[in-house]
GROMACS .gro file of C-alpha atoms in nm:
model
  205
    1UNK     CA    1   3.216   2.588  13.785
    2UNK     CA    2   3.494   2.360  13.840
    3UNK     CA    3   3.227   2.059  13.954
    4UNK     CA    4   3.031   2.160  13.679
    5UNK     CA    5   3.339   2.122  13.451
    6UNK     CA    6   3.434   1.832  13.706
    7UNK     CA    7   3.110   1.602  13.601
    8UNK     CA    8   3.198   1.727  13.249
    9UNK     CA    9   3.558   1.505  13.246
   10UNK     CA   10   3.431   1.215  13.432
   11UNK     CA   11   3.106   1.204  13.117
   12UNK     CA   12   3.329   1.187  12.883
   13UNK     CA   13   3.612   0.993  13.016
   14UNK     CA   14   3.324   0.693  13.136
   15UNK     CA   15   3.146   0.724  12.800
   16UNK     CA   16   3.508   0.703  12.633
   17UNK     CA   17   3.538   0.379  12.865
   18UNK     CA   18   3.207   0.261  12.787
   19UNK     CA   19   3.288   0.321  12.418
   20UNK     CA   20   3.697   0.133  12.388
   21UNK     CA   21   3.501  -0.186  12.633
   22UNK     CA   22   3.273  -0.249  12.388
   23UNK     CA   23   3.526  -0.167  12.105
   24UNK     CA   24   3.692  -0.407  12.257
   25UNK     CA   25   3.462  -0.670  12.357
   26UNK     CA   26   3.316  -0.623  12.002
   27UNK     CA   27   3.625  -0.690  11.898
   28UNK     CA   28   3.701  -1.017  12.055
   29UNK     CA   29   3.315  -1.085  11.921
   30UNK     CA   30   3.428  -1.058  11.566
   31UNK     CA   31   3.724  -1.308  11.606
   32UNK     CA   32   3.554  -1.525  11.802
   33UNK     CA   33   3.278  -1.552  11.524
   34UNK     CA   34   3.487  -1.590  11.207
   35UNK     CA   35   3.700  -1.850  11.401
   36UNK     CA   36   3.461  -1.986  11.419
   37UNK     CA   37   3.312  -2.019  11.085
   38UNK     CA   38   3.597  -2.084  10.851
   39UNK     CA   39   3.677  -2.374  11.156
   40UNK     CA   40   3.281  -2.498  10.993
   41UNK     CA   41   3.405  -2.368  10.646
   42UNK     CA   42   3.756  -2.574  10.701
   43UNK     CA   43   3.580  -2.950  10.858
   44UNK     CA   44   3.358  -2.901  10.553
   45UNK     CA   45   3.636  -2.874  10.346
   46UNK     CA   46   3.798  -3.137  10.520
   47UNK     CA   47   3.526  -3.413  10.551
   48UNK     CA   48   3.404  -3.332  10.140
   49UNK     CA   49   3.793  -3.416  10.065
   50UNK     CA   50   3.820  -3.676  10.236
   51UNK     CA   51   3.555  -3.829  10.128
   52UNK     CA   52   3.705  -3.761   9.737
   53UNK     CA   53   3.986  -3.904   9.841
   54UNK     CA   54   3.793  -4.199   9.951
   55UNK     CA   55   3.606  -4.235   9.629
   56UNK     CA   56   3.884  -4.236   9.440
   57UNK     CA   57   4.075  -4.517   9.597
   58UNK     CA   58   3.795  -4.700   9.540
   59UNK     CA   59   3.688  -4.670   9.206
   60UNK     CA   60   4.112  -4.702   9.176
   61UNK     CA   61   4.091  -5.042   9.360
   62UNK     CA   62   3.769  -5.151   9.154
   63UNK     CA   63   3.987  -5.048   8.828
   64UNK     CA   64   4.231  -5.304   8.926
   65UNK     CA   65   4.069  -5.577   9.057
   66UNK     CA   66   3.820  -5.593   8.744
   67UNK     CA   67   4.171  -5.619   8.473
   68UNK     CA   68   4.316  -5.835   8.745
   69UNK     CA   69   4.104  -6.103   8.604
   70UNK     CA   70   4.042  -6.011   8.258
   71UNK     CA   71   4.124  -6.359   8.030
   72UNK     CA   72   4.373  -6.194   7.868
   73UNK     CA   73   4.549  -6.039   8.176
   74UNK     CA   74   4.531  -6.387   8.335
   75UNK     CA   75   4.601  -6.605   8.089
   76UNK     CA   76   4.952  -6.397   8.012
   77UNK     CA   77   5.017  -6.435   8.394
   78UNK     CA   78   4.986  -6.809   8.402
   79UNK     CA   79   5.223  -6.857   8.094
   80UNK     CA   80   5.491  -6.633   8.207
   81UNK     CA   81   5.501  -6.802   8.524
   82UNK     CA   82   5.580  -7.100   8.320
   83UNK     CA   83   5.876  -6.968   8.188
   84UNK     CA   84   6.250  -6.874   8.291
   85UNK     CA   85   6.269  -6.598   8.449
   86UNK     CA   86   6.543  -6.434   8.311
   87UNK     CA   87   6.454  -6.072   8.131
   88UNK     CA   88   6.598  -6.182   7.763
   89UNK     CA   89   6.288  -6.469   7.836
   90UNK     CA   90   6.099  -6.275   7.918
   91UNK     CA   91   6.079  -5.939   7.747
   92UNK     CA   92   6.080  -6.163   7.401
   93UNK     CA   93   5.768  -6.378   7.502
   94UNK     CA   94   5.467  -6.275   7.264
   95UNK     CA   95   5.258  -6.199   7.608
   96UNK     CA   96   5.417  -5.869   7.678
   97UNK     CA   97   5.275  -5.761   7.309
   98UNK     CA   98   4.929  -5.907   7.399
   99UNK     CA   99   4.911  -5.726   7.733
  100UNK     CA  100   5.041  -5.338   7.630
  101UNK     CA  101   4.821  -5.420   7.280
  102UNK     CA  102   4.524  -5.521   7.507
  103UNK     CA  103   4.616  -5.255   7.820
  104UNK     CA  104   4.677  -4.954   7.526
  105UNK     CA  105   4.332  -4.803   7.556
  106UNK     CA  106   4.312  -4.800   8.016
  107UNK     CA  107   4.675  -4.622   7.968
  108UNK     CA  108   4.558  -4.358   7.658
  109UNK     CA  109   4.271  -4.297   7.862
  110UNK     CA  110   4.303  -4.221   8.173
  111UNK     CA  111   4.562  -4.129   8.474
  112UNK     CA  112   4.746  -4.428   8.430
  113UNK     CA  113   5.115  -4.527   8.332
  114UNK     CA  114   5.171  -4.858   8.291
  115UNK     CA  115   5.153  -5.193   8.448
  116UNK     CA  116   5.276  -5.504   8.530
  117UNK     CA  117   5.278  -5.871   8.673
  118UNK     CA  118   5.482  -5.946   8.930
  119UNK     CA  119   5.576  -6.301   9.018
  120UNK     CA  120   5.570  -6.465   9.375
  121UNK     CA  121   5.921  -6.368   9.391
  122UNK     CA  122   5.871  -6.016   9.310
  123UNK     CA  123   5.994  -6.022   8.990
  124UNK     CA  124   5.880  -5.787   8.715
  125UNK     CA  125   5.713  -6.088   8.495
  126UNK     CA  126   5.541  -5.821   8.291
  127UNK     CA  127   5.562  -5.421   8.224
  128UNK     CA  128   5.453  -5.187   7.960
  129UNK     CA  129   5.841  -5.073   7.944
  130UNK     CA  130   6.112  -5.345   7.859
  131UNK     CA  131   6.328  -5.240   8.096
  132UNK     CA  132   6.121  -5.285   8.412
  133UNK     CA  133   6.095  -5.685   8.275
  134UNK     CA  134   6.284  -5.905   8.494
  135UNK     CA  135   6.428  -5.754   8.758
  136UNK     CA  136   6.294  -5.691   9.111
  137UNK     CA  137   5.966  -5.484   9.207
  138UNK     CA  138   6.037  -5.162   9.280
  139UNK     CA  139   5.770  -5.194   9.538
  140UNK     CA  140   6.020  -5.514   9.702
  141UNK     CA  141   5.985  -5.323  10.062
  142UNK     CA  142   5.625  -5.244  10.063
  143UNK     CA  143   5.510  -5.524  10.260
  144UNK     CA  144   5.197  -5.425  10.345
  145UNK     CA  145   5.104  -5.340  10.019
  146UNK     CA  146   5.196  -5.747   9.859
  147UNK     CA  147   5.038  -5.879  10.183
  148UNK     CA  148   4.728  -5.751  10.196
  149UNK     CA  149   4.672  -5.830   9.772
  150UNK     CA  150   4.836  -6.202   9.849
  151UNK     CA  151   4.548  -6.186  10.062
  152UNK     CA  152   4.295  -6.129   9.821
  153UNK     CA  153   4.252  -5.795   9.854
  154UNK     CA  154   4.319  -5.502   9.660
  155UNK     CA  155   4.583  -5.247   9.790
  156UNK     CA  156   4.684  -4.922   9.740
  157UNK     CA  157   5.132  -4.842   9.760
  158UNK     CA  158   5.269  -4.561   9.953
  159UNK     CA  159   5.472  -4.327   9.727
  160UNK     CA  160   5.801  -4.416   9.560
  161UNK     CA  161   6.063  -4.237   9.344
  162UNK     CA  162   6.018  -4.375   9.012
  163UNK     CA  163   6.260  -4.613   8.816
  164UNK     CA  164   6.195  -4.502   8.487
  165UNK     CA  165   6.187  -4.125   8.366
  166UNK     CA  166   5.841  -4.027   8.332
  167UNK     CA  167   5.640  -3.726   8.135
  168UNK     CA  168   5.857  -3.503   8.314
  169UNK     CA  169   5.702  -3.196   8.622
  170UNK     CA  170   5.836  -2.866   8.653
  171UNK     CA  171   5.812  -2.626   8.941
  172UNK     CA  172   5.712  -2.257   8.908
  173UNK     CA  173   6.096  -2.188   8.827
  174UNK     CA  174   6.080  -2.451   8.590
  175UNK     CA  175   6.299  -2.652   8.770
  176UNK     CA  176   6.269  -3.048   8.679
  177UNK     CA  177   6.104  -3.220   8.958
  178UNK     CA  178   6.164  -3.603   9.064
  179UNK     CA  179   5.939  -3.819   8.881
  180UNK     CA  180   5.680  -3.972   9.188
  181UNK     CA  181   5.475  -4.292   9.097
  182UNK     CA  182   5.186  -4.524   9.375
  183UNK     CA  183   5.096  -4.817   9.266
  184UNK     CA  184   4.756  -4.975   9.238
  185UNK     CA  185   4.760  -5.368   9.276
  186UNK     CA  186   4.516  -5.678   9.269
  187UNK     CA  187   4.568  -6.030   9.291
  188UNK     CA  188   4.498  -6.243   8.961
  189UNK     CA  189   4.333  -6.527   9.040
  190UNK     CA  190   4.406  -6.854   8.961
  191UNK     CA  191   4.229  -7.147   8.817
  192UNK     CA  192   4.227  -7.309   9.182
  193UNK     CA  193   4.042  -6.948   9.327
  194UNK     CA  194   4.350  -6.898   9.461
  195UNK     CA  195   4.653  -6.614   9.347
  196UNK     CA  196   4.903  -6.637   9.108
  197UNK     CA  197   5.076  -6.367   9.072
  198UNK     CA  198   4.986  -5.960   9.077
  199UNK     CA  199   4.832  -5.681   8.866
  200UNK     CA  200   4.931  -5.325   8.953
  201UNK     CA  201   4.868  -5.030   8.772
  202UNK     CA  202   5.105  -4.691   8.785
  203UNK     CA  203   4.955  -4.320   8.902
  204UNK     CA  204   5.039  -4.048   8.866
  205UNK     CA  205   4.987  -3.897   9.247
   0.00000   0.00000   0.00000
């Protein structure tokens, strides 16, 4: 009787132990499988996002390059470079109105929030806003950005805190957030094939 009872207890113990071991193994395997699947999903999302960002940057670069070398922008840049680089003189130049009219559709039908033409000394020769004209570019400290463009390439700036009031953004609590800008830039090519100025478009990052 005792032996039978002992056998039953032993069998029950081993059965429970086996069940626990199997359960732990299945739990570990399930966790590993979930982690592996999640890793694959995240890798796919990362790859897709990376491709989308690269495509977006490529599109922005192409847009800036095309506009930088339209006849209207090139002619305006050449005229502005010959003028005294004072705020009053540059603001009063007819090229400001010409450029704003030329680029109006670009600003209205896209996410671009403004334009600039920047001289070799980093002074804003033209802008979509009067208070930006005749002053040093906000991007003065982004040397790599300028170096790429002066060498004939297009470039995207790092984010910068905006120097002017833009359309405001708020967080979920309704608190106003600081305006942040990025810029896409392209060289304006002169008659001799050299870079005479920089054309930039303000992006909403």
